[in-house]
Amino acid sequence: MTNKILVTSGNIGDSAIDSLISNGEKVRVAVRTIKKNPTWDAAGVEQVVFDYDKPETLKKAFEGIETYLSVSPLIENLVETAMLTFDLAKKAGVKKIVRSSGMGASEDAQITLGKWHGQVETALKNSGFLYTIIQPASFMQNYLKYKDSIDAQGSFYDPL
């Protein structure tokens, strides 16, 4: 069986998809709404609806998948939806999960989002999947909000 990778769409996932297809990987992308994408279409990327409020869509998305790039949207039930996807992935025979989390994630993190990601990481570590966890600190698109000060002053200011 050829490894087919399910990728959650969004800022992180879409960049990963571009890299995966340039390496010749077989990709299925989990989207809220299927939209025409000439690049993905030309590369044979399959789009599937992935709606956390409709678990049957999640189940269908995992069919025939060996690797899942898991990127959760920033939602209140982030932990519950991640756990649901892990359960459905296991039932579908997924072998590996690559999880995008956040820098400093842990169950005893000082911020709620860090705690949520920590809970998901712990669940993944205990799940029996092969796994890779990445903890990005920030993304280039986060700095677009500083365009005006960069253009005017060649600088930006942030309390990081």
XYZ file of C-alpha atoms in Angstrom:
160
model
C 0.000 0.000 0.000
C 1.314 3.431 -0.929
C 1.354 5.894 1.933
C -1.520 8.311 1.561
C -1.366 11.315 3.852
C -4.384 13.137 5.269
C -3.615 16.780 5.982
C -5.851 19.208 7.850
C -6.158 22.323 5.678
C -5.329 25.815 6.913
C -2.216 27.968 7.157
C 0.026 25.145 8.365
C -1.601 22.315 6.456
C -1.718 24.122 3.120
C 2.018 24.839 3.267
C 2.660 21.196 4.124
C 0.504 20.084 1.192
C 2.613 22.145 -1.213
C 5.778 20.467 0.092
C 4.261 16.990 0.054
C 3.015 17.227 -3.526
C 6.369 18.612 -4.684
C 7.890 15.423 -3.217
C 5.385 13.257 -5.088
C 3.373 12.181 -2.046
C -0.261 11.119 -2.313
C -2.304 13.642 -0.361
C -5.890 13.925 0.796
C -6.809 17.265 2.330
C -9.437 17.687 5.022
C -11.418 20.865 4.332
C -14.524 22.524 5.694
C -15.744 23.255 2.171
C -14.468 21.777 -1.072
C -13.215 24.540 -3.368
C -11.545 24.522 -6.737
C -7.771 24.547 -6.369
C -5.940 24.187 -9.703
C -2.606 23.333 -8.049
C -4.097 20.579 -5.935
C -6.273 19.336 -8.788
C -3.260 19.061 -11.110
C -1.332 17.140 -8.434
C -4.206 14.719 -7.805
C -4.898 15.988 -4.299
C -8.272 14.769 -3.111
C -10.368 17.126 -0.982
C -12.761 15.685 1.589
C -15.180 17.486 3.872
C -13.966 17.313 7.482
C -16.580 18.655 9.880
C -16.089 18.056 13.599
C -19.850 18.406 14.111
C -20.437 15.549 11.645
C -18.233 12.620 12.738
C -19.256 10.595 9.691
C -17.236 13.031 7.549
C -14.181 12.433 9.727
C -14.571 8.674 9.466
C -14.736 8.849 5.672
C -11.671 11.121 5.520
C -9.492 8.509 7.248
C -10.359 5.635 4.888
C -7.171 4.371 3.209
C -4.899 6.782 5.106
C -1.595 5.710 6.678
C -0.324 9.080 7.966
C -2.294 12.003 9.375
C -0.955 15.553 9.732
C -3.108 16.774 12.605
C -3.587 20.512 12.941
C -6.469 21.540 15.188
C -8.376 24.731 14.598
C -8.434 27.166 17.498
C -11.766 26.105 18.962
C -13.063 25.629 22.510
C -13.342 21.873 22.140
C -9.841 21.459 20.658
C -8.997 18.593 23.020
C -12.227 16.693 22.407
C -12.034 17.037 18.622
C -8.385 15.923 18.578
C -9.273 12.866 20.690
C -12.138 12.067 18.346
C -9.855 12.214 15.308
C -7.290 9.968 17.029
C -10.004 7.417 17.817
C -11.356 7.444 14.268
C -7.846 7.311 12.808
C -7.055 4.246 14.905
C -10.256 2.509 13.805
C -9.385 3.261 10.172
C -5.890 1.766 10.484
C -3.839 4.970 10.391
C -0.272 4.144 11.420
C 1.354 7.526 12.136
C 0.194 10.938 13.311
C 2.240 14.092 12.873
C 0.818 16.611 15.322
C 1.268 20.365 15.103
C 1.046 21.668 18.639
C 2.536 24.817 20.159
C 5.798 25.803 21.783
C 5.709 25.107 25.511
C 2.650 22.883 25.352
C 2.162 20.815 28.496
C -0.657 19.809 30.754
C 0.604 22.265 33.362
C 1.215 25.175 30.967
C 0.381 28.654 32.240
C -2.007 29.430 29.380
C -5.142 27.538 28.399
C -4.102 26.898 24.800
C -0.812 25.426 26.024
C -2.712 23.146 28.415
C -5.039 21.998 25.658
C -2.149 21.188 23.346
C -0.395 19.442 26.246
C -3.434 17.242 26.866
C -3.557 16.320 23.187
C 0.173 15.562 23.115
C -0.163 13.288 26.157
C -3.062 11.446 24.546
C -1.079 11.008 21.339
C 1.969 9.705 23.224
C -0.259 7.135 24.964
C -2.241 6.195 21.854
C -0.070 3.489 20.339
C 0.448 5.450 17.098
C 3.860 6.169 15.692
C 3.995 9.923 16.156
C 5.922 13.110 15.617
C 5.037 16.265 17.543
C 6.109 19.662 16.279
C 5.855 22.716 18.519
C 6.145 25.835 16.370
C 6.662 29.134 18.168
C 5.362 31.474 15.493
C 4.743 31.795 11.761
C 5.821 34.355 9.202
C 2.214 35.283 8.416
C 1.883 36.449 12.037
C 4.256 39.285 11.195
C 2.196 40.673 8.322
C 0.347 42.821 10.854
C 3.588 44.811 11.243
C 3.781 45.803 7.586
C 3.149 49.505 8.213
C 5.892 49.937 10.826
C 8.297 47.832 8.788
C 7.633 49.920 5.676
C 7.849 53.244 7.544
C 10.592 52.509 10.067
C 12.263 49.289 9.027
C 11.200 47.871 12.413
C 8.363 46.187 14.219
C 7.463 46.053 17.879
C 6.071 43.071 19.729
C 6.169 42.036 23.404
C 7.677 38.630 22.620
